[in-house]
XYZ file of C-alpha atoms in Angstrom:
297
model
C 136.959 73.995 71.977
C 133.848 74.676 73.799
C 130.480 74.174 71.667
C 128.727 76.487 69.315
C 128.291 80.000 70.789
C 124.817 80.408 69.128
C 122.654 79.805 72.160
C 124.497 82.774 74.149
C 124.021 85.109 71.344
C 120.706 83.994 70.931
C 119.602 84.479 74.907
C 121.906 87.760 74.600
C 119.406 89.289 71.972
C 116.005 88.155 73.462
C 117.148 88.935 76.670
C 118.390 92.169 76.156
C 115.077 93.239 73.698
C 112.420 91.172 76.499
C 114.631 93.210 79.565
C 113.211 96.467 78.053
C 109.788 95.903 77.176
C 109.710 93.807 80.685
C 110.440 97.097 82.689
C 108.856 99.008 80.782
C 105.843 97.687 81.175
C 106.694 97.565 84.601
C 106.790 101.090 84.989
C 103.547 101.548 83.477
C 101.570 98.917 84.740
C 103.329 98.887 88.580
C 103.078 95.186 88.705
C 105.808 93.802 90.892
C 105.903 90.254 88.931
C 106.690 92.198 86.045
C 109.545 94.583 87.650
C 110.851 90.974 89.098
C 111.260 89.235 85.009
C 112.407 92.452 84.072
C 115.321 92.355 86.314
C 116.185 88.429 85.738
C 116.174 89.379 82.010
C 118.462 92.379 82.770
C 120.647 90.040 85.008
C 120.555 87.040 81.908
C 121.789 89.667 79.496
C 124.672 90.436 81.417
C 125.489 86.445 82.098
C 125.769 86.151 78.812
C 128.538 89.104 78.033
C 129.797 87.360 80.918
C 130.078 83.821 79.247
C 131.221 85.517 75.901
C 134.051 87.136 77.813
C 134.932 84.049 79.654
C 134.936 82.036 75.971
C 136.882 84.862 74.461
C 139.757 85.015 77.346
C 139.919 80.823 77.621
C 141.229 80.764 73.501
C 143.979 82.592 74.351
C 147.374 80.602 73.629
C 149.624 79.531 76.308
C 152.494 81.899 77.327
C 155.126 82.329 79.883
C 152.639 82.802 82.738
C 150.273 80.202 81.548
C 151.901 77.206 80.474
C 148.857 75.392 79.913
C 146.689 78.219 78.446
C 143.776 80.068 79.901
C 141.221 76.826 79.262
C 139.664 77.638 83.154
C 138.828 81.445 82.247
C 135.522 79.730 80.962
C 135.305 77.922 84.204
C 135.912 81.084 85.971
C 133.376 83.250 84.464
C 130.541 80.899 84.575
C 130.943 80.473 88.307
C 130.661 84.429 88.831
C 127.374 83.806 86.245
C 125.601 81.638 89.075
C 126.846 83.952 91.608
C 125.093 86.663 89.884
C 121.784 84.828 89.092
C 121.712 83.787 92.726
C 122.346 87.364 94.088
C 120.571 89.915 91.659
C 118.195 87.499 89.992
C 116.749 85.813 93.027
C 117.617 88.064 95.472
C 116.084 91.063 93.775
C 113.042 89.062 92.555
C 112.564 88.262 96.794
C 113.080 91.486 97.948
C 110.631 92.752 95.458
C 107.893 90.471 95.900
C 108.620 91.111 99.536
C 108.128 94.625 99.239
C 104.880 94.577 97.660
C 103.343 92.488 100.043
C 104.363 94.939 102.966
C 102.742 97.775 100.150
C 100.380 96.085 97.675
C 99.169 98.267 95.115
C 96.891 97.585 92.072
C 97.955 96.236 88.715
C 97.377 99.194 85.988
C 96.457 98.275 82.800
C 97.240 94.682 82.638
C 96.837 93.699 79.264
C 100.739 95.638 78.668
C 101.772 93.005 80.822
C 99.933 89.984 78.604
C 101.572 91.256 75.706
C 104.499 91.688 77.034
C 104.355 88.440 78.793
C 103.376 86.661 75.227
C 106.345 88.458 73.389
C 108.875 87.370 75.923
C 107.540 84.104 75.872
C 107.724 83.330 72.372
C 111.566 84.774 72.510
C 112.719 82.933 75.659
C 110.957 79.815 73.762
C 113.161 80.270 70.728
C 116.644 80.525 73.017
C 115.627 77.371 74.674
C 115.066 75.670 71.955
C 118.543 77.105 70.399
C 120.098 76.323 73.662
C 118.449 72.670 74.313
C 119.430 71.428 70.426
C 123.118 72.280 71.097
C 122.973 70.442 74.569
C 121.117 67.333 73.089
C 123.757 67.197 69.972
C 126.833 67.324 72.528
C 125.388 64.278 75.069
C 124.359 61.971 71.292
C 123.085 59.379 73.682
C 123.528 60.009 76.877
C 120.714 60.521 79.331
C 120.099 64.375 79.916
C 120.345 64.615 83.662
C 123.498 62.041 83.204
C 124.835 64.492 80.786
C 124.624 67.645 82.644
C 125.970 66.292 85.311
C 129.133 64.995 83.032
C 129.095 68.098 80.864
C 132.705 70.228 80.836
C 130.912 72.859 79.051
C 129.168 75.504 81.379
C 128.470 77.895 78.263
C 125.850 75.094 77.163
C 123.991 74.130 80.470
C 124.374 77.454 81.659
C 122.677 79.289 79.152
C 120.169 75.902 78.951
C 119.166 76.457 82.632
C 118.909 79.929 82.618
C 116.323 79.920 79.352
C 114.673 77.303 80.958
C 114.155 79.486 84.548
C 112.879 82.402 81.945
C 110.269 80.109 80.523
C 108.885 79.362 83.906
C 109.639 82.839 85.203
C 106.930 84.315 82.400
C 104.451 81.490 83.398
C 104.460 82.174 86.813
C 104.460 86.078 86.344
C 101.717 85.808 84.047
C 99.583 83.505 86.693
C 100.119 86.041 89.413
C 98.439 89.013 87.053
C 95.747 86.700 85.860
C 94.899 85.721 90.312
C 95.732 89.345 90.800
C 93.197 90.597 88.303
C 90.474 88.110 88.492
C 90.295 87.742 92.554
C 91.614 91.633 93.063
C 93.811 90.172 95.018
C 97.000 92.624 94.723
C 99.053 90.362 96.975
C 99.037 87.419 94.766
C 101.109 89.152 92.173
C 103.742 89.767 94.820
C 103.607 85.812 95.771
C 104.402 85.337 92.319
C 107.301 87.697 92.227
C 108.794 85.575 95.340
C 108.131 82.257 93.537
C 110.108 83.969 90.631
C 112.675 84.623 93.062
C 112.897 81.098 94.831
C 113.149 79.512 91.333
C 116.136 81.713 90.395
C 117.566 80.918 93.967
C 117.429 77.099 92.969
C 118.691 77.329 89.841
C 121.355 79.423 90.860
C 122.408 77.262 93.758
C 122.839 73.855 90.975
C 124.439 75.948 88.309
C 127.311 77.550 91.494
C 127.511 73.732 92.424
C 128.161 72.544 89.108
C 130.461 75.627 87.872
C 132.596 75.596 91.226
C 133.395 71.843 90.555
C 134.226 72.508 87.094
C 136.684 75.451 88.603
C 137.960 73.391 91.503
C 139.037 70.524 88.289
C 137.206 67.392 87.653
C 139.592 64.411 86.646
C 138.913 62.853 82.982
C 135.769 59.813 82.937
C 137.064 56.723 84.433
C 136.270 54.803 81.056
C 138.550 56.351 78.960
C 141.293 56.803 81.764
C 140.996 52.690 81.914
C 140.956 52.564 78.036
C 144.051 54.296 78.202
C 145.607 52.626 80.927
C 145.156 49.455 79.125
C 147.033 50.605 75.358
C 149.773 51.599 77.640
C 149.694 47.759 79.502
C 149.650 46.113 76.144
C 152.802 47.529 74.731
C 155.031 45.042 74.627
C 157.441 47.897 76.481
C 155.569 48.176 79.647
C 154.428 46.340 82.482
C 151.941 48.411 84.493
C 150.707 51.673 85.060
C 151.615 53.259 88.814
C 149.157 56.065 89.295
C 147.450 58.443 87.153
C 146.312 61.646 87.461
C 143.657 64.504 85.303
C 141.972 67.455 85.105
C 139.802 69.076 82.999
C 141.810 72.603 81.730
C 138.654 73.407 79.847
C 135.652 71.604 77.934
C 138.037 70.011 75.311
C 141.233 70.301 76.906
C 142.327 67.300 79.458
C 145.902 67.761 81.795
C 147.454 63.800 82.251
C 150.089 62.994 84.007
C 150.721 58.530 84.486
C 153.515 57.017 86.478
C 154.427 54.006 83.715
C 156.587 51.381 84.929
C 158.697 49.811 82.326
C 160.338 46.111 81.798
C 163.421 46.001 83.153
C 165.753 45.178 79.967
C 164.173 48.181 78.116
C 167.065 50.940 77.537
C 166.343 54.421 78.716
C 166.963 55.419 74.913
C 164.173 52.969 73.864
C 161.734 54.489 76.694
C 161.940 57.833 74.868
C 160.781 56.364 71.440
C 158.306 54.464 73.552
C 156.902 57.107 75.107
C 156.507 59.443 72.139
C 154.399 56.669 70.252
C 152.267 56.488 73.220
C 151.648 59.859 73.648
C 150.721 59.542 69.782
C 148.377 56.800 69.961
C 146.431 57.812 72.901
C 146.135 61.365 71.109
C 144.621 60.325 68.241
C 142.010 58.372 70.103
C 141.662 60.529 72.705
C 142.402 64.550 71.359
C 141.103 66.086 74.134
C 144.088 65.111 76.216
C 146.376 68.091 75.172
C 148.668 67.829 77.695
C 149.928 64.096 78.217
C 152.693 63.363 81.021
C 154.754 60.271 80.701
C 157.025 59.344 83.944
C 159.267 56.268 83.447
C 159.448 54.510 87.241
């Protein structure tokens, strides 16, 4: 099963509570950094229904039409996540930064936007924390940019990379007032809006690559597929393993299918047994391969 769903209920109510002070501070201050983080927190809230509804559909069981469950719904909705932060998030952000350079206007009462800022701040601060202490307990050891790269779990980096985009987001909207106000310099707050947007753009663009690859079905690590190839070599029933083949159904549920070439004076009757206490042993060490195929050649 995927990971604890407390950092997506966690960005879900900060993002949903920072969306409407964001915009409506927005509205009364006319600053076009602060329209831009209003709309990325608007677009994060919905990510995160998103990601709930993807988790919710994946734990359905398997039926007729999906013999191996719905494990890639997960995969499924985070990829239309990315697509989402790419096209409203950045795309939005750009267009309105864009727009107020072509029609700058003054920022209004700018200390609704500090406190706004500060508020979201502290929030987005708390869901990145929430979201980077279930990422670090999932990769124990591993290095963090080795991990996310190796992670099967987009409901974890997902929500990890987004909270971490918000955090910058704030600091770069709230640099843009500050230039704005202290140089009255009205286009400076729509640079900042278009930084806003570029950063969205580039997270966006790592969390479609990594989501689509997920989606597409990444094979099982090559150290346990070796581990496992060897238990099956040692039995004193086999000789060698022909091929193998995986794929990821969803974070903690593996599809393998091995081509097993047994010793010649071994009855078909034995194979059977053989495989069965196989399938066993390699379950037990390895759980997250649900779905184990076993071809006699």
């Amino acid at each position: 099963m995927p990971g604890s769903k407390t950092p997506i209920y966690t960005a879900l109510a900060a993002n949903l509570l920072i969306a409407a002070t964001k915009l409506t501070a927005a509205f009364v201050t006319g600053s076009s950094a602060m329209a831009s983080e209003g709309i990325h927190s608007l677009v994060d809230t919905s990510n995160e229904v998103l990601l709930l509804l993807g988790l919710r559909k994946s734990q359905r069981p398997p039926d007729e039409k999906r013999p191996f469950g719905y494990g890639k719904e997960l995969y499924f909705w985070a990829f239309v996540v990315s697509l989402l932060f790419f096209a409203l998030g950045g795309g939005f952000s750009i267009y309105e930064g864009v727009h107020h350079l072509l029609h700058p206007e003054p920022i209004n009462n700018p200390i609704w936007n500090y406190i706004v800022l500060g508020i979201a701040f502290v929030f987005d601060g708390v869901s990145l924390i929430t979201a980077l202490r279930e990422f670090n307990r999932q990769r124990g050891d591993t290095p963090f940019w080795k991990a996310v790269k190796q992670s099967k779990d987009p409901s974890t980096f997902v929500v990890l990379f987004e909270d971490s985009a918000d955090v910058i987001g704030i600091l770069l909207a709230f640099t843009g007032i500050v230039l704005s106000q202290v140089l009255n310099n009205p286009y400076l707050d729509g640079v900042a809006s278009i930084l806003i947007g570029l950063l969205l753009t580039m997270v966006a663009v790592f969390l479609v690559r990594e989501s689509r690859s997920l989606l597409m079905g990444e094979s099982a690590g090559k150290a346990e597929i070796n581990e496992m190839i060897l238990m099956i070599e040692s039995d004193d029933a086999t000789l060698s393993v022909v091929s193998s083949q995986s794929m990821y159904l969803a974070p903690e549920e593996v599809i393998v299918q091995l081509r097993v070439k047994f010793k010649p004076d071994v009855p078909s009757q034995e194979m059977v047994i053989v495989i069965d206490r196989l399938r066993t042993e390699i379950q037990q060490r390895y759980p997250h391969f649900r779905h184990l195929l076993v071809e006699p050649v």
